[in-house]
mmCIF file of C-alpha atoms in Angstrom:
data_model
loop_
_atom_site.group_PDB
_atom_site.id
_atom_site.type_symbol
_atom_site.label_atom_id
_atom_site.label_comp_id
_atom_site.label_asym_id
_atom_site.label_seq_id
_atom_site.Cartn_x
_atom_site.Cartn_y
_atom_site.Cartn_z
ATOM 1 C CA MET A 1 -0.049 0.089 0.094
ATOM 2 C CA VAL A 2 1.290 3.429 -0.540
ATOM 3 C CA HIS A 3 1.425 5.669 1.918
ATOM 4 C CA GLN A 4 0.866 9.408 1.624
ATOM 5 C CA ARG A 5 1.392 12.707 3.866
ATOM 6 C CA ILE A 6 0.219 15.737 2.768
ATOM 7 C CA PHE A 7 1.952 18.894 3.498
ATOM 8 C CA SER A 8 1.957 22.649 2.607
ATOM 9 C CA LEU A 9 5.107 24.436 0.795
ATOM 10 C CA PHE A 10 5.465 28.009 0.903
ATOM 11 C CA LEU A 11 8.054 30.184 -0.964
ATOM 12 C CA ILE A 12 8.596 34.165 -0.443
ATOM 13 C CA LEU A 13 10.833 36.216 -2.980
ATOM 14 C CA LEU A 14 11.524 39.561 -1.812
ATOM 15 C CA ILE A 15 12.210 41.928 -4.437
ATOM 16 C CA THR A 16 14.134 45.212 -2.925
ATOM 17 C CA GLN A 17 14.269 47.280 -6.252
ATOM 18 C CA SER A 18 10.204 47.231 -6.772
ATOM 19 C CA ALA A 19 9.592 46.702 -3.287
ATOM 20 C CA THR A 20 7.069 44.088 -3.868
ATOM 21 C CA GLU A 21 6.404 40.395 -2.617
ATOM 22 C CA ASP A 22 6.569 37.252 -4.809
ATOM 23 C CA ILE A 23 4.567 35.066 -3.092
ATOM 24 C CA ARG A 24 3.830 31.198 -3.957
ATOM 25 C CA LEU A 25 2.287 28.103 -2.220
ATOM 26 C CA PHE A 26 0.617 24.982 -3.136
ATOM 27 C CA ARG A 27 -0.017 21.553 -1.072
ATOM 28 C CA MET A 28 1.449 18.157 -2.066
ATOM 29 C CA SER A 29 0.820 14.523 -1.266
ATOM 30 C CA LYS A 30 4.072 12.417 -0.437
ATOM 31 C CA ILE A 31 4.715 9.394 -1.202
ATOM 32 C CA ASN A 32 8.022 7.454 0.319
ATOM 33 C CA GLY A 33 9.677 4.781 -1.082
ATOM 34 C CA TRP A 34 7.952 4.662 -4.641
ATOM 35 C CA GLN A 35 8.701 6.774 -7.978
ATOM 36 C CA PHE A 36 6.676 7.259 -11.315
ATOM 37 C CA GLN A 37 6.528 5.003 -14.242
ATOM 38 C CA CYS A 38 4.787 5.488 -17.219
ATOM 39 C CA ALA A 39 4.030 3.385 -20.539
ATOM 40 C CA ASN A 40 4.995 6.101 -23.074
ATOM 41 C CA ASN A 41 6.992 9.132 -23.212
ATOM 42 C CA THR A 42 4.767 11.819 -22.168
ATOM 43 C CA CYS A 43 4.955 11.710 -18.603
ATOM 44 C CA LEU A 44 8.862 11.933 -18.396
ATOM 45 C CA PRO A 45 10.710 14.403 -16.097
ATOM 46 C CA PHE A 46 10.786 17.766 -18.176
ATOM 47 C CA THR A 47 13.962 18.995 -16.273
ATOM 48 C CA THR A 48 16.200 16.866 -13.673
ATOM 49 C CA VAL A 49 18.461 19.208 -11.349
ATOM 50 C CA THR A 50 20.747 18.176 -8.404
ATOM 51 C CA VAL A 51 19.520 19.032 -5.213
ATOM 52 C CA SER A 52 20.591 17.977 -1.657
ATOM 53 C CA SER A 53 17.221 17.131 0.155
ATOM 54 C CA MET A 54 13.709 16.453 -1.045
ATOM 55 C CA ILE A 55 12.302 19.827 0.604
ATOM 56 C CA LYS A 56 15.093 21.624 -2.240
ATOM 57 C CA CYS A 57 13.515 19.225 -4.797
ATOM 58 C CA GLN A 58 9.552 20.398 -3.445
ATOM 59 C CA THR A 59 11.642 23.999 -3.789
ATOM 60 C CA ASN A 60 12.130 23.765 -7.142
ATOM 61 C CA CYS A 61 8.743 22.891 -8.057
ATOM 62 C CA LEU A 62 7.508 25.197 -6.422
ATOM 63 C CA ALA A 63 9.603 28.085 -8.733
ATOM 64 C CA GLN A 64 7.817 26.095 -11.812
ATOM 65 C CA ILE A 65 4.249 27.222 -12.395
ATOM 66 C CA HIS A 66 3.771 24.025 -14.617
ATOM 67 C CA CYS A 67 5.391 21.605 -12.263
ATOM 68 C CA ARG A 68 2.739 18.657 -10.876
ATOM 69 C CA ALA A 69 5.160 16.097 -9.271
ATOM 70 C CA VAL A 70 8.663 15.286 -8.216
ATOM 71 C CA THR A 71 11.036 12.246 -7.622
ATOM 72 C CA PHE A 72 13.844 12.742 -5.590
ATOM 73 C CA HIS A 73 16.732 10.126 -5.627
ATOM 74 C CA LYS A 74 18.515 10.098 -2.261
ATOM 75 C CA SER A 75 21.349 8.173 -3.037
ATOM 76 C CA ILE A 76 22.415 10.499 -6.409
ATOM 77 C CA SER A 77 21.215 13.781 -4.782
ATOM 78 C CA THR A 78 18.693 13.883 -8.260
ATOM 79 C CA CYS A 79 15.613 15.889 -8.655
ATOM 80 C CA GLN A 80 12.835 14.941 -11.223
ATOM 81 C CA LEU A 81 10.410 17.730 -12.135
ATOM 82 C CA PHE A 82 6.858 16.468 -13.921
ATOM 83 C CA ASP A 83 4.622 18.427 -15.832
ATOM 84 C CA ASP A 84 2.073 15.546 -17.214
ATOM 85 C CA ILE A 85 1.850 13.417 -14.216
ATOM 86 C CA ILE A 86 -2.446 12.970 -14.017
ATOM 87 C CA ASN A 87 -3.428 9.875 -11.871
ATOM 88 C CA GLN A 88 0.098 8.594 -9.901
ATOM 89 C CA ASN A 89 -1.434 5.572 -8.159
ATOM 90 C CA SER A 90 -1.477 4.200 -11.452
ATOM 91 C CA ASN A 91 1.987 4.726 -12.369
ATOM 92 C CA MET A 92 4.228 4.151 -9.468
ATOM 93 C CA LEU A 93 7.065 1.561 -9.058
ATOM 94 C CA ALA A 94 8.137 0.606 -5.625
ATOM 95 C CA ASN A 95 11.822 1.979 -4.958
ATOM 96 C CA THR A 96 13.371 2.509 -1.372
ATOM 97 C CA ASP A 97 15.760 5.014 -2.758
ATOM 98 C CA THR A 98 13.001 7.711 -3.833
ATOM 99 C CA ILE A 99 10.437 10.074 -2.357
ATOM 100 C CA SER A 100 8.069 11.168 -4.673
ATOM 101 C CA ALA A 101 5.543 14.058 -4.172
ATOM 102 C CA THR A 102 2.204 15.359 -6.150
ATOM 103 C CA VAL A 103 1.047 18.633 -6.299
ATOM 104 C CA ILE A 104 -2.647 18.797 -5.121
ATOM 105 C CA LEU A 105 -5.141 20.001 -7.696
ATOM 106 C CA GLN A 106 -6.235 23.636 -6.949
ATOM 107 C CA THR A 107 -3.747 24.194 -4.061
ATOM 108 C CA ARG A 108 -1.589 26.285 -6.353
ATOM 109 C CA ILE A 109 -1.230 30.298 -5.529
ATOM 110 C CA PRO A 110 -0.800 31.868 -7.788
ATOM 111 C CA PRO A 111 -2.729 28.707 -10.154
ATOM 112 C CA GLU A 112 -1.176 27.456 -13.466
ATOM 113 C CA PRO A 113 -2.105 29.754 -16.216
ATOM 114 C CA THR A 114 -4.987 28.857 -18.681
ATOM 115 C CA THR A 115 -5.121 28.017 -22.350
ATOM 116 C CA THR A 116 -7.568 30.639 -24.287
ATOM 117 C CA SER A 117 -9.210 29.219 -27.499
ATOM 118 C CA THR A 118 -9.336 31.294 -30.573
ATOM 119 C CA THR A 119 -12.113 31.232 -32.883
ATOM 120 C CA SER A 120 -13.294 32.798 -36.270
ATOM 121 C CA THR A 121 -15.497 35.698 -36.432
ATOM 122 C CA SER A 122 -17.437 36.909 -39.293
ATOM 123 C CA THR A 123 -18.738 41.064 -40.026
ATOM 124 C CA THR A 124 -21.183 41.871 -42.303
ATOM 125 C CA SER A 125 -21.891 45.571 -43.622
ATOM 126 C CA THR A 126 -24.532 47.232 -45.809
ATOM 127 C CA THR A 127 -24.435 50.184 -47.022
ATOM 128 C CA THR A 128 -27.399 52.075 -48.564
ATOM 129 C CA THR A 129 -27.330 54.714 -50.918
ATOM 130 C CA THR A 130 -30.902 56.916 -51.645
ATOM 131 C CA THR A 131 -30.911 59.163 -54.639
ATOM 132 C CA SER A 132 -33.787 61.608 -55.416
ATOM 133 C CA SER A 133 -34.905 63.730 -58.486
ATOM 134 C CA THR A 134 -37.518 66.624 -58.066
ATOM 135 C CA SER A 135 -38.374 68.820 -61.221
ATOM 136 C CA THR A 136 -40.647 71.856 -60.986
ATOM 137 C CA SER A 137 -42.317 73.896 -64.082
ATOM 138 C CA THR A 138 -44.197 77.029 -63.500
ATOM 139 C CA THR A 139 -45.779 79.339 -66.349
ATOM 140 C CA THR A 140 -47.598 83.006 -66.042
ATOM 141 C CA SER A 141 -51.162 81.234 -66.522
ATOM 142 C CA THR A 142 -50.465 77.563 -65.703
ATOM 143 C CA THR A 143 -48.768 76.190 -63.156
ATOM 144 C CA THR A 144 -47.407 72.608 -63.947
ATOM 145 C CA THR A 145 -46.048 70.840 -60.674
ATOM 146 C CA THR A 146 -44.322 67.199 -61.927
ATOM 147 C CA THR A 147 -44.365 64.628 -58.996
ATOM 148 C CA SER A 148 -40.559 63.737 -58.236
ATOM 149 C CA THR A 149 -39.428 60.499 -58.544
ATOM 150 C CA THR A 150 -36.970 58.987 -56.083
ATOM 151 C CA THR A 151 -34.827 56.075 -57.142
ATOM 152 C CA SER A 152 -33.297 53.994 -54.278
ATOM 153 C CA LYS A 153 -30.497 51.471 -55.097
ATOM 154 C CA THR A 154 -29.163 49.381 -52.472
ATOM 155 C CA THR A 155 -25.334 47.974 -52.268
ATOM 156 C CA THR A 156 -24.503 45.416 -49.422
ATOM 157 C CA THR A 157 -20.566 44.840 -48.990
ATOM 158 C CA THR A 158 -19.682 41.472 -46.915
ATOM 159 C CA THR A 159 -16.588 41.541 -45.288
ATOM 160 C CA THR A 160 -15.348 38.447 -43.559
ATOM 161 C CA THR A 161 -12.277 38.597 -40.777
ATOM 162 C CA THR A 162 -10.781 34.936 -40.085
ATOM 163 C CA THR A 163 -8.663 34.585 -37.501
ATOM 164 C CA THR A 164 -7.031 31.447 -37.140
ATOM 165 C CA SER A 165 -4.645 30.222 -34.187
ATOM 166 C CA SER A 166 -1.226 28.251 -35.135
ATOM 167 C CA LEU A 167 1.704 27.222 -33.590
ATOM 168 C CA SER A 168 5.352 28.167 -35.560
ATOM 169 C CA ASN A 169 8.476 26.962 -34.463
ATOM 170 C CA ALA A 170 7.795 23.775 -33.170
ATOM 171 C CA PHE A 171 7.558 20.006 -35.036
ATOM 172 C CA SER A 172 4.822 18.866 -37.140
ATOM 173 C CA LEU A 173 3.953 15.892 -39.048
ATOM 174 C CA SER A 174 5.661 16.731 -42.304
ATOM 175 C CA GLN A 175 7.891 19.727 -42.714
ATOM 176 C CA THR A 176 10.424 20.893 -45.208
ATOM 177 C CA ILE A 177 13.688 21.684 -43.529
ATOM 178 C CA ASP A 178 16.742 22.824 -45.996
ATOM 179 C CA GLY A 179 15.033 21.514 -48.928
ATOM 180 C CA ARG A 180 14.017 17.845 -48.115
ATOM 181 C CA ILE A 181 10.856 16.832 -45.746
ATOM 182 C CA ILE A 182 11.275 15.157 -42.475
ATOM 183 C CA THR A 183 8.198 12.963 -41.216
ATOM 184 C CA CYS A 184 7.205 12.259 -37.143
ATOM 185 C CA ASN A 185 4.257 9.870 -36.312
ATOM 186 C CA SER A 186 3.643 11.873 -33.767
ATOM 187 C CA VAL A 187 4.191 15.572 -32.365
ATOM 188 C CA ASN A 188 3.785 16.664 -28.583
ATOM 189 C CA ASN A 189 3.904 20.735 -28.421
ATOM 190 C CA THR A 190 3.811 22.603 -25.356
ATOM 191 C CA ASN A 191 4.696 26.400 -24.012
ATOM 192 C CA LEU A 192 7.913 24.109 -22.755
ATOM 193 C CA TYR A 193 9.262 22.185 -25.699
ATOM 194 C CA THR A 194 8.261 20.411 -29.274
ATOM 195 C CA GLU A 195 8.727 17.015 -29.568
ATOM 196 C CA CYS A 196 8.539 14.336 -32.507
ATOM 197 C CA SER A 197 8.248 10.475 -32.114
ATOM 198 C CA THR A 198 10.021 8.458 -34.815
ATOM 199 C CA LEU A 199 11.925 11.167 -36.407
ATOM 200 C CA GLN A 200 12.871 10.276 -39.961
ATOM 201 C CA GLN A 201 13.782 11.860 -43.566
ATOM 202 C CA GLY A 202 12.897 10.035 -46.449
ATOM 203 C CA GLY A 203 12.095 6.693 -44.490
ATOM 204 C CA LEU A 204 15.612 6.991 -42.769
ATOM 205 C CA TYR A 205 16.669 7.332 -39.420
ATOM 206 C CA PHE A 206 19.042 9.844 -37.712
ATOM 207 C CA PRO A 207 22.127 7.973 -36.476
ATOM 208 C CA ASN A 208 22.768 7.298 -32.929
ATOM 209 C CA GLY A 209 26.360 8.092 -31.625
ATOM 210 C CA VAL A 210 25.466 7.728 -27.889
ATOM 211 C CA ALA A 211 23.910 4.945 -26.502
ATOM 212 C CA CYS A 212 21.322 2.451 -27.100
ATOM 213 C CA THR A 213 17.848 2.534 -25.757
ATOM 214 C CA THR A 214 18.183 5.791 -23.288
ATOM 215 C CA TRP A 215 17.030 9.494 -23.181
ATOM 216 C CA SER A 216 19.636 11.240 -22.738
ATOM 217 C CA THR A 217 20.881 15.002 -22.617
ATOM 218 C CA THR A 218 24.009 14.819 -24.837
ATOM 219 C CA THR A 219 24.299 15.221 -28.840
ATOM 220 C CA SER A 220 25.108 13.005 -31.116
ATOM 221 C CA GLY A 221 28.417 12.724 -32.244
ATOM 222 C CA THR A 222 27.344 11.322 -36.060
ATOM 223 C CA TRP A 223 24.841 14.461 -36.323
ATOM 224 C CA ASP A 224 24.035 18.087 -35.200
ATOM 225 C CA THR A 225 21.098 17.284 -32.939
ATOM 226 C CA ILE A 226 21.147 20.495 -31.104
ATOM 227 C CA GLY A 227 21.866 22.600 -34.294
ATOM 228 C CA PHE A 228 18.789 20.698 -35.532
ATOM 229 C CA CYS A 229 16.501 21.629 -32.267
ATOM 230 C CA ARG A 230 17.702 25.305 -32.752
ATOM 231 C CA LYS A 231 17.106 25.228 -36.632
ATOM 232 C CA ILE A 232 13.482 23.683 -35.859
ATOM 233 C CA THR A 233 12.752 26.446 -32.285
ATOM 234 C CA GLY A 234 14.552 29.268 -33.999
ATOM 235 C CA SER A 235 16.093 29.721 -30.639
ATOM 236 C CA LEU A 236 19.872 29.976 -30.314
ATOM 237 C CA LEU A 237 18.887 28.675 -26.191
ATOM 238 C CA ALA A 238 17.367 25.631 -27.270
ATOM 239 C CA THR A 239 18.518 22.534 -25.291
ATOM 240 C CA ILE A 240 17.803 18.477 -26.065
ATOM 241 C CA TYR A 241 16.249 15.780 -24.635
ATOM 242 C CA VAL A 242 16.932 12.791 -27.093
ATOM 243 C CA TYR A 243 15.919 9.049 -26.812
ATOM 244 C CA TYR A 244 18.342 6.768 -28.736
ATOM 245 C CA ASP A 245 17.896 3.160 -29.769
ATOM 246 C CA CYS A 246 19.747 0.249 -31.489
ATOM 247 C CA ASP A 247 19.334 -1.821 -34.474
ATOM 248 C CA THR A 248 21.370 -3.604 -37.001
ATOM 249 C CA ALA A 249 23.865 -1.556 -39.323
ATOM 250 C CA GLN A 250 21.773 0.443 -41.659
ATOM 251 C CA THR A 251 22.008 3.457 -43.920
ATOM 252 C CA ARG A 252 20.861 6.195 -41.647
ATOM 253 C CA VAL A 253 20.499 9.617 -42.611
ATOM 254 C CA THR A 254 22.617 13.131 -41.192
ATOM 255 C CA TRP A 255 22.281 16.683 -41.063
ATOM 256 C CA ILE A 256 24.881 18.897 -39.857
ATOM 257 C CA ALA A 257 25.511 22.555 -40.433
ATOM 258 C CA ASP A 258 22.280 22.743 -42.650
ATOM 259 C CA VAL A 259 24.101 19.945 -44.832
ATOM 260 C CA TRP A 260 22.329 16.705 -45.632
ATOM 261 C CA SER A 261 24.172 13.240 -45.591
ATOM 262 C CA THR A 262 24.465 9.566 -45.145
ATOM 263 C CA ASN A 263 26.508 7.113 -42.975
ATOM 264 C CA ASN A 264 26.052 3.769 -41.702
ATOM 265 C CA ASP A 265 25.026 3.106 -37.891
ATOM 266 C CA ASN A 266 23.573 0.124 -36.177
ATOM 267 C CA GLY A 267 21.642 2.613 -33.685
ATOM 268 C CA PHE A 268 19.394 5.283 -34.570
ATOM 269 C CA THR A 269 17.557 8.685 -33.462
ATOM 270 C CA ARG A 270 13.696 7.515 -32.352
ATOM 271 C CA ASN A 271 12.637 10.603 -30.484
ATOM 272 C CA LEU A 272 13.989 14.449 -30.235
ATOM 273 C CA ARG A 273 12.477 16.566 -27.748
ATOM 274 C CA CYS A 274 13.703 19.945 -28.034
ATOM 275 C CA TYR A 275 13.305 22.619 -25.192
ATOM 276 C CA TYR A 276 12.675 26.308 -26.099
#
């Protein structure tokens, strides 16, 4: 049975220059001897930091507005921050070296920002123009009055304004990079990163060059992983989180400094996540 303890964590940051206070608060459910485990990639930690204690791990989570859960590894003093943990009880693995905690819903102050959708609007304007003609003739003995005739002409103009919400500088299922089309089986775009699953070009995987069957922040030695992420995001500060896999030796496609080529490698890059 997973035993949970609930506590409140406060963080008050004083900014003396503006004489204001940044006050943050949330409540967490704490679980000793368990860690998060998922069957897919969407609940992997969005960052890992080195800290000396569980309380410092929770403080890092408090400082990140999208952080929903943490796992602290005591023996190696590392803290993993998660933003996609929804039902922690179905994704737990026993591990006596870890302490995990999740943020209790609706207890974070200030709350997480909400997403506002944009819809299309249509505006119709109508202009009416009226022309009036009047004619009167008069003589000394006889006065003749001609009834005026009024002619109206109505012109209707319709103007439609459409607003479309789109996400640029991110992976899509198919897009062109330096004259070649790259594809993804699926993409996951958040305000923190953009991720491509099963990254390929012309049916070929990119090479490995690091290790087998692991997530890593190390750029490949055989293709410019970090440069590719910065090309996709348009940010010179972009960082990577890559899932490297292994297979039999096959032809792989490479990209280095905007130049496409190929080589032969028994490993390949399966998923590429680019942090903005």
